[in-house]
Amino acid sequence: MADELRRAPGLPSVPLIVLTALGHDDAQAHLWSPGVPRAINNAKSELHARPASSLPGGKHRIIDDAGHGWLHEERQDAVLKAVGDRFDGTA
């Protein structure tokens, strides 16, 4: 899949808000030493910032209090706000 994404055309000029969950993730904490999730979060932040900064009006929002796998459950408010902001133009 990574090769397909690399060959894909650039993002269309559409409204975009990228949410990056950097909160505690039980699975990561159980599997890796404390430095590994921190390094993953740093890389994830940089990676997620790229598409947001590539579009006019693109936004990148860091969510510190939700884990990656559960962002939609732990911070429903942040997800709904991002969707709502894109539709009303207040991103």
The first five atom37 places (N, CA, C, CB, O) and aatype in JSON, in Angstrom:
{
  "aatype": [12, 0, 3, 6, 10, 1, 1, 0, 14, 7, 10, 14, 15, 19, 14, 10, 9, 19, 10, 16, 0, 10, 7, 8, 3, 3, 0, 5, 0, 8, 10, 17, 15, 14, 7, 19, 14, 1, 0, 9, 2, 2, 0, 11, 15, 6, 10, 8, 0, 1, 14, 0, 15, 15, 10, 14, 7, 7, 11, 8, 1, 9, 9, 3, 3, 0, 7, 8, 7, 17, 10, 8, 6, 6, 1, 5, 3, 0, 19, 10, 11, 0, 19, 7, 3, 1, 13, 3, 7, 16, 0],
  "atom_mask": [
    [1, 1, 1, 1, 1],
    [1, 1, 1, 1, 1],
    [1, 1, 1, 1, 1],
    [1, 1, 1, 1, 1],
    [1, 1, 1, 1, 1],
    [1, 1, 1, 1, 1],
    [1, 1, 1, 1, 1],
    [1, 1, 1, 1, 1],
    [1, 1, 1, 1, 1],
    [1, 1, 1, 0, 1],
    [1, 1, 1, 1, 1],
    [1, 1, 1, 1, 1],
    [1, 1, 1, 1, 1],
    [1, 1, 1, 1, 1],
    [1, 1, 1, 1, 1],
    [1, 1, 1, 1, 1],
    [1, 1, 1, 1, 1],
    [1, 1, 1, 1, 1],
    [1, 1, 1, 1, 1],
    [1, 1, 1, 1, 1],
    [1, 1, 1, 1, 1],
    [1, 1, 1, 1, 1],
    [1, 1, 1, 0, 1],
    [1, 1, 1, 1, 1],
    [1, 1, 1, 1, 1],
    [1, 1, 1, 1, 1],
    [1, 1, 1, 1, 1],
    [1, 1, 1, 1, 1],
    [1, 1, 1, 1, 1],
    [1, 1, 1, 1, 1],
    [1, 1, 1, 1, 1],
    [1, 1, 1, 1, 1],
    [1, 1, 1, 1, 1],
    [1, 1, 1, 1, 1],
    [1, 1, 1, 0, 1],
    [1, 1, 1, 1, 1],
    [1, 1, 1, 1, 1],
    [1, 1, 1, 1, 1],
    [1, 1, 1, 1, 1],
    [1, 1, 1, 1, 1],
    [1, 1, 1, 1, 1],
    [1, 1, 1, 1, 1],
    [1, 1, 1, 1, 1],
    [1, 1, 1, 1, 1],
    [1, 1, 1, 1, 1],
    [1, 1, 1, 1, 1],
    [1, 1, 1, 1, 1],
    [1, 1, 1, 1, 1],
    [1, 1, 1, 1, 1],
    [1, 1, 1, 1, 1],
    [1, 1, 1, 1, 1],
    [1, 1, 1, 1, 1],
    [1, 1, 1, 1, 1],
    [1, 1, 1, 1, 1],
    [1, 1, 1, 1, 1],
    [1, 1, 1, 1, 1],
    [1, 1, 1, 0, 1],
    [1, 1, 1, 0, 1],
    [1, 1, 1, 1, 1],
    [1, 1, 1, 1, 1],
    [1, 1, 1, 1, 1],
    [1, 1, 1, 1, 1],
    [1, 1, 1, 1, 1],
    [1, 1, 1, 1, 1],
    [1, 1, 1, 1, 1],
    [1, 1, 1, 1, 1],
    [1, 1, 1, 0, 1],
    [1, 1, 1, 1, 1],
    [1, 1, 1, 0, 1],
    [1, 1, 1, 1, 1],
    [1, 1, 1, 1, 1],
    [1, 1, 1, 1, 1],
    [1, 1, 1, 1, 1],
    [1, 1, 1, 1, 1],
    [1, 1, 1, 1, 1],
    [1, 1, 1, 1, 1],
    [1, 1, 1, 1, 1],
    [1, 1, 1, 1, 1],
    [1, 1, 1, 1, 1],
    [1, 1, 1, 1, 1],
    [1, 1, 1, 1, 1],
    [1, 1, 1, 1, 1],
    [1, 1, 1, 1, 1],
    [1, 1, 1, 0, 1],
    [1, 1, 1, 1, 1],
    [1, 1, 1, 1, 1],
    [1, 1, 1, 1, 1],
    [1, 1, 1, 1, 1],
    [1, 1, 1, 0, 1],
    [1, 1, 1, 1, 1],
    [1, 1, 1, 1, 1]
  ],
  "atom_positions": [
    [[0.82, -1.18, 0.0], [0.0, 0.0, 0.0], [0.87, 1.26, 0.0], [-0.94, -0.01, 1.2], [0.51, 2.27, -0.6]],
    [[2.01, 1.2, 0.67], [2.89, 2.37, 0.71], [3.33, 2.77, -0.7], [4.12, 2.09, 1.59], [3.4, 3.96, -1.01]],
    [[3.62, 1.79, -1.54], [4.01, 2.11, -2.92], [2.87, 2.78, -3.68], [4.44, 0.84, -3.66], [3.11, 3.71, -4.45]],
    [[1.65, 2.32, -3.47], [0.5, 2.94, -4.12], [0.35, 4.39, -3.69], [-0.78, 2.16, -3.81], [0.07, 5.26, -4.51]],
    [[0.53, 4.64, -2.41], [0.4, 6.01, -1.92], [1.5, 6.9, -2.49], [0.45, 6.03, -0.39], [1.26, 8.06, -2.82]],
    [[2.7, 6.36, -2.61], [3.8, 7.16, -3.17], [3.55, 7.52, -4.63], [5.12, 6.39, -3.05], [3.94, 8.6, -5.08]],
    [[2.9, 6.64, -5.38], [2.62, 6.88, -6.79], [1.34, 7.69, -7.01], [2.51, 5.55, -7.53], [1.08, 8.16, -8.12]],
    [[0.56, 7.87, -5.98], [-0.73, 8.57, -6.11], [-0.5, 10.05, -6.4], [-1.57, 8.4, -4.83], [0.53, 10.61, -6.01]],
    [[-1.45, 10.68, -7.07], [-1.34, 12.13, -7.28], [-1.44, 12.87, -5.95], [-2.44, 12.62, -8.26], [-1.84, 12.29, -4.94]],
    [[-1.07, 14.12, -5.96], [-1.14, 14.93, -4.75], [-2.57, 15.08, -4.26], [0.0, 0.0, 0.0], [-3.53, 14.72, -4.95]],
    [[-2.69, 15.62, -3.07], [-4.02, 15.84, -2.5], [-4.77, 16.9, -3.3], [-3.92, 16.24, -1.02], [-4.18, 17.89, -3.72]],
    [[-6.05, 16.7, -3.5], [-6.83, 17.75, -4.15], [-7.0, 18.92, -3.19], [-8.23, 17.22, -4.61], [-6.88, 18.76, -1.98]],
    [[-7.27, 20.08, -3.72], [-7.44, 21.26, -2.88], [-8.83, 21.23, -2.24], [-7.25, 22.57, -3.7], [-9.78, 21.81, -2.75]],
    [[-8.91, 20.52, -1.12], [-10.16, 20.37, -0.39], [-9.92, 20.76, 1.07], [-10.71, 18.91, -0.49], [-8.78, 20.76, 1.52]],
    [[-10.97, 21.08, 1.8], [-10.8, 21.37, 3.22], [-10.22, 20.15, 3.94], [-12.16, 21.78, 3.86], [-10.64, 19.02, 3.7]],
    [[-9.25, 20.4, 4.8], [-8.61, 19.29, 5.5], [-8.21, 19.69, 6.91], [-7.38, 18.82, 4.72], [-7.56, 20.71, 7.12]],
    [[-8.61, 18.88, 7.87], [-8.11, 18.98, 9.24], [-7.57, 17.61, 9.6], [-9.24, 19.46, 10.26], [-8.3, 16.62, 9.54]],
    [[-6.31, 17.54, 9.96], [-5.69, 16.29, 10.36], [-5.62, 16.27, 11.89], [-4.26, 16.14, 9.72], [-5.05, 17.17, 12.5]],
    [[-6.18, 15.24, 12.49], [-6.14, 15.06, 13.94], [-5.06, 14.04, 14.26], [-7.52, 14.62, 14.5], [-5.04, 12.94, 13.7]],
    [[-4.17, 14.39, 15.18], [-3.1, 13.49, 15.59], [-3.25, 13.2, 17.07], [-1.71, 14.08, 15.28], [-3.11, 14.1, 17.9]],
    [[-3.55, 11.95, 17.4], [-3.72, 11.53, 18.79], [-2.37, 11.15, 19.38], [-4.72, 10.34, 18.9], [-1.7, 10.25, 18.87]],
    [[-1.97, 11.84, 20.43], [-0.67, 11.58, 21.06], [-0.79, 11.14, 22.51], [0.18, 12.8, 20.98], [0.21, 11.09, 23.22]],
    [[-2.0, 10.82, 22.94], [-2.2, 10.41, 24.32], [-1.71, 9.0, 24.59], [0.0, 0.0, 0.0], [-1.24, 8.31, 23.69]],
    [[-1.83, 8.6, 25.83], [-1.4, 7.28, 26.27], [-2.15, 6.19, 25.51], [-1.62, 7.11, 27.79], [-3.37, 6.25, 25.36]],
    [[-1.41, 5.23, 25.03], [-1.99, 4.09, 24.32], [-1.57, 2.84, 25.08], [-1.52, 4.04, 22.81], [-0.4, 2.49, 25.11]],
    [[-2.54, 2.16, 25.7], [-2.24, 0.99, 26.53], [-1.47, -0.08, 25.78], [-3.53, 0.41, 27.06], [-0.56, -0.7, 26.34]],
    [[-1.82, -0.31, 24.53], [-1.14, -1.35, 23.75], [0.33, -0.99, 23.57], [-1.82, -1.54, 22.38], [1.2, -1.85, 23.74]],
    [[0.61, 0.25, 23.22], [2.0, 0.67, 23.04], [2.75, 0.6, 24.37], [2.07, 2.08, 22.46], [3.89, 0.15, 24.41]],
    [[2.13, 1.05, 25.42], [2.79, 1.05, 26.74], [3.12, -0.37, 27.17], [1.9, 1.72, 27.79], [4.14, -0.59, 27.83]],
    [[2.29, -1.31, 26.82], [2.5, -2.7, 27.2], [3.61, -3.35, 26.37], [1.19, -3.5, 27.04], [4.36, -4.19, 26.87]],
    [[3.72, -2.97, 25.12], [4.64, -3.63, 24.2], [6.05, -3.04, 24.18], [4.08, -3.58, 22.84], [7.02, -3.77, 23.96]],
    [[6.17, -1.74, 24.41], [7.45, -1.08, 24.19], [7.93, -0.32, 25.42], [7.36, -0.13, 23.02], [7.15, 0.0, 26.32]],
    [[9.22, -0.05, 25.43], [9.78, 0.79, 26.49], [9.25, 2.22, 26.3], [11.36, 0.76, 26.47], [8.8, 2.56, 25.21]],
    [[9.3, 3.05, 27.35], [8.72, 4.4, 27.26], [9.26, 5.27, 26.13], [8.94, 5.11, 28.56], [8.54, 6.12, 25.61]],
    [[10.49, 5.07, 25.75], [11.06, 5.91, 24.69], [10.49, 5.62, 23.3], [0.0, 0.0, 0.0], [10.47, 6.5, 22.45]],
    [[10.04, 4.4, 23.08], [9.55, 4.03, 21.75], [8.25, 4.76, 21.42], [9.34, 2.52, 21.67], [8.17, 5.38, 20.36]],
    [[7.21, 4.73, 22.27], [6.0, 5.5, 21.94], [6.27, 6.99, 21.77], [4.94, 5.3, 23.03], [5.64, 7.65, 20.95]],
    [[7.2, 7.52, 22.54], [7.55, 8.94, 22.42], [8.14, 9.21, 21.02], [8.57, 9.37, 23.54], [7.78, 10.19, 20.37]],
    [[9.03, 8.34, 20.57], [9.62, 8.49, 19.23], [8.56, 8.33, 18.15], [10.75, 7.46, 19.01], [8.56, 9.07, 17.16]],
    [[7.65, 7.38, 18.34], [6.56, 7.19, 17.38], [5.68, 8.44, 17.32], [5.7, 5.95, 17.75], [5.31, 8.88, 16.23]],
    [[5.35, 9.0, 18.48], [4.52, 10.21, 18.5], [5.21, 11.38, 17.81], [4.18, 10.59, 19.94], [4.56, 12.15, 17.09]],
    [[6.51, 11.52, 18.02], [7.25, 12.6, 17.35], [7.19, 12.42, 15.83], [8.71, 12.64, 17.82], [6.94, 13.38, 15.1]],
    [[7.44, 11.2, 15.37], [7.4, 10.93, 13.94], [5.99, 11.12, 13.38], [7.9, 9.51, 13.65], [5.81, 11.67, 12.3]],
    [[5.0, 10.64, 14.13], [3.6, 10.76, 13.7], [3.21, 12.24, 13.58], [2.66, 10.03, 14.7], [2.53, 12.61, 12.62]],
    [[3.61, 13.06, 14.51], [3.29, 14.49, 14.45], [3.86, 15.12, 13.19], [3.83, 15.22, 15.68], [3.18, 15.88, 12.5]],
    [[5.12, 14.81, 12.9], [5.75, 15.36, 11.7], [5.07, 14.85, 10.43], [7.24, 15.02, 11.68], [4.82, 15.62, 9.5]],
    [[4.79, 13.57, 10.39], [4.16, 12.95, 9.23], [2.76, 13.53, 8.99], [4.08, 11.44, 9.41], [2.4, 13.81, 7.85]],
    [[1.98, 13.7, 10.05], [0.62, 14.21, 9.91], [0.59, 15.69, 9.57], [-0.15, 13.98, 11.19], [-0.37, 16.16, 8.95]],
    [[1.62, 16.42, 9.94], [1.66, 17.85, 9.64], [1.85, 18.1, 8.14], [2.79, 18.52, 10.42], [1.41, 19.13, 7.63]],
    [[2.48, 17.17, 7.45], [2.77, 17.37, 6.02], [1.52, 17.57, 5.16], [3.54, 16.2, 5.49], [1.45, 18.57, 4.45]],
    [[0.55, 16.66, 5.2], [-0.61, 16.91, 4.32], [-1.38, 18.16, 4.73], [-1.55, 15.7, 4.35], [-1.9, 18.88, 3.87]],
    [[-1.45, 18.43, 6.02], [-2.17, 19.62, 6.47], [-1.51, 20.9, 5.95], [-2.25, 19.65, 8.01], [-2.2, 21.83, 5.54]],
    [[-0.19, 20.93, 5.96], [0.51, 22.14, 5.5], [0.6, 22.22, 3.98], [1.9, 22.18, 6.1], [0.98, 23.26, 3.44]],
    [[0.27, 21.14, 3.28], [0.38, 21.16, 1.83], [-0.84, 21.78, 1.14], [0.57, 19.75, 1.32], [-0.8, 22.03, -0.07]],
    [[-1.89, 22.03, 1.88], [-3.11, 22.59, 1.29], [-3.41, 23.96, 1.88], [-4.29, 21.65, 1.52], [-3.22, 24.18, 3.08]],
    [[-3.88, 24.89, 1.05], [-4.28, 26.18, 1.6], [-5.39, 25.97, 2.63], [-4.75, 27.14, 0.46], [-6.39, 25.32, 2.34]],
    [[-5.21, 26.51, 3.79], [-6.23, 26.37, 4.83], [-6.2, 25.04, 5.55], [0.0, 0.0, 0.0], [-7.04, 24.8, 6.41]],
    [[-5.25, 24.16, 5.23], [-5.15, 22.89, 5.93], [-4.75, 23.12, 7.38], [0.0, 0.0, 0.0], [-3.97, 24.02, 7.68]],
    [[-5.27, 22.32, 8.27], [-5.01, 22.46, 9.71], [-4.53, 21.14, 10.28], [-6.28, 22.93, 10.46], [-4.92, 20.06, 9.82]],
    [[-3.68, 21.23, 11.28], [-3.19, 20.05, 12.0], [-3.48, 20.29, 13.48], [-1.65, 19.8, 11.75], [-3.01, 21.26, 14.07]],
    [[-4.25, 19.4, 14.07], [-4.61, 19.53, 15.48], [-4.06, 18.34, 16.26], [-6.16, 19.63, 15.66], [-4.29, 17.19, 15.9]],
    [[-3.33, 18.65, 17.3], [-2.77, 17.64, 18.19], [-3.79, 17.37, 19.3], [-1.4, 18.09, 18.79], [-4.3, 18.29, 19.93]],
    [[-4.08, 16.1, 19.52], [-4.98, 15.69, 20.59], [-4.12, 14.89, 21.58], [-6.22, 14.82, 20.04], [-3.79, 13.73, 21.35]],
    [[-3.78, 15.54, 22.69], [-2.86, 14.95, 23.66], [-3.51, 13.94, 24.61], [-2.24, 16.03, 24.47], [-2.8, 13.17, 25.26]],
    [[-4.82, 13.94, 24.69], [-5.46, 13.11, 25.71], [-6.29, 11.97, 25.12], [-6.33, 13.96, 26.59], [-7.31, 11.58, 25.7]],
    [[-5.86, 11.45, 23.98], [-6.51, 10.28, 23.38], [-5.45, 9.45, 22.68], [-7.64, 10.7, 22.38], [-4.52, 9.98, 22.09]],
    [[-5.61, 8.14, 22.76], [-4.7, 7.25, 22.06], [-5.1, 7.11, 20.6], [0.0, 0.0, 0.0], [-6.25, 7.36, 20.24]],
    [[-4.16, 6.71, 19.78], [-4.37, 6.63, 18.34], [-5.56, 5.75, 17.97], [-3.12, 6.1, 17.67], [-6.39, 6.13, 17.15]],
    [[-5.65, 4.59, 18.56], [-6.7, 3.66, 18.2], [-8.08, 4.02, 18.7], [0.0, 0.0, 0.0], [-9.07, 3.45, 18.25]],
    [[-8.16, 4.98, 19.62], [-9.45, 5.28, 20.24], [-9.82, 6.75, 20.19], [-9.44, 4.84, 21.67], [-10.69, 7.2, 20.94]],
    [[-9.19, 7.5, 19.33], [-9.48, 8.93, 19.22], [-10.97, 9.19, 19.05], [-8.71, 9.54, 18.05], [-11.53, 10.08, 19.7]],
    [[-11.61, 8.43, 18.19], [-13.03, 8.64, 17.89], [-13.92, 8.33, 19.09], [-13.45, 7.78, 16.72], [-15.06, 8.81, 19.16]],
    [[-13.43, 7.55, 20.04], [-14.22, 7.24, 21.24], [-13.81, 8.12, 22.43], [-14.06, 5.77, 21.61], [-14.66, 8.59, 23.17]],
    [[-12.51, 8.32, 22.59], [-12.02, 9.09, 23.74], [-12.24, 10.59, 23.57], [-10.56, 8.82, 23.95], [-12.42, 11.3, 24.57]],
    [[-12.23, 11.09, 22.34], [-12.4, 12.52, 22.1], [-13.38, 12.76, 20.96], [-11.06, 13.18, 21.79], [-13.06, 13.4, 19.95]],
    [[-14.58, 12.23, 21.15], [-15.62, 12.43, 20.14], [-15.81, 13.92, 19.85], [-16.95, 11.81, 20.6], [-16.07, 14.31, 18.71]],
    [[-15.69, 14.74, 20.89], [-15.87, 16.18, 20.72], [-14.87, 16.76, 19.73], [-15.74, 16.89, 22.07], [-15.24, 17.61, 18.92]],
    [[-13.62, 16.32, 19.78], [-12.59, 16.84, 18.87], [-12.87, 16.41, 17.43], [-11.2, 16.35, 19.31], [-12.67, 17.19, 16.5]],
    [[-13.31, 15.18, 17.26], [-13.63, 14.68, 15.91], [-14.83, 15.44, 15.35], [-13.93, 13.16, 15.95], [-14.79, 15.91, 14.21]],
    [[-15.87, 15.57, 16.14], [-17.07, 16.28, 15.68], [-16.79, 17.75, 15.41], [-18.19, 16.14, 16.7], [-17.32, 18.33, 14.46]],
    [[-15.95, 18.35, 16.24], [-15.59, 19.76, 16.03], [-14.84, 19.92, 14.71], [-14.73, 20.28, 17.2], [-15.1, 20.86, 13.96]],
    [[-13.91, 19.01, 14.42], [-13.15, 19.1, 13.17], [-14.09, 18.98, 11.97], [-12.07, 18.0, 13.11], [-13.96, 19.73, 11.01]],
    [[-15.01, 18.05, 12.02], [-15.97, 17.89, 10.92], [-16.83, 19.14, 10.81], [-16.87, 16.64, 11.15], [-17.02, 19.67, 9.71]],
    [[-17.33, 19.61, 11.9], [-18.17, 20.81, 11.89], [-17.41, 22.05, 11.41], [0.0, 0.0, 0.0], [-17.96, 22.86, 10.66]],
    [[-16.17, 22.19, 11.85], [-15.37, 23.34, 11.44], [-15.15, 23.36, 9.93], [-14.04, 23.33, 12.16], [-15.15, 24.44, 9.32]],
    [[-14.95, 22.21, 9.33], [-14.72, 22.16, 7.88], [-15.98, 22.54, 7.13], [-14.25, 20.76, 7.45], [-15.9, 23.15, 6.06]],
    [[-17.14, 22.21, 7.67], [-18.37, 22.51, 6.96], [-18.81, 23.96, 7.15], [-19.47, 21.59, 7.42], [-19.47, 24.52, 6.28]],
    [[-18.44, 24.57, 8.28], [-18.87, 25.96, 8.46], [-17.74, 26.95, 8.17], [-19.38, 26.17, 9.88], [-17.92, 28.16, 8.3]],
    [[-16.57, 26.43, 7.78], [-15.46, 27.29, 7.36], [-14.69, 27.95, 8.49], [0.0, 0.0, 0.0], [-13.97, 28.91, 8.24]],
    [[-14.83, 27.46, 9.73], [-14.13, 28.11, 10.84], [-12.85, 27.39, 11.24], [-15.03, 28.2, 12.04], [-12.29, 27.66, 12.3]],
    [[-12.38, 26.5, 10.41], [-11.19, 25.71, 10.75], [-10.11, 26.6, 11.26], [-10.69, 24.92, 9.54], [-9.03, 26.12, 11.6]]
  ]
}
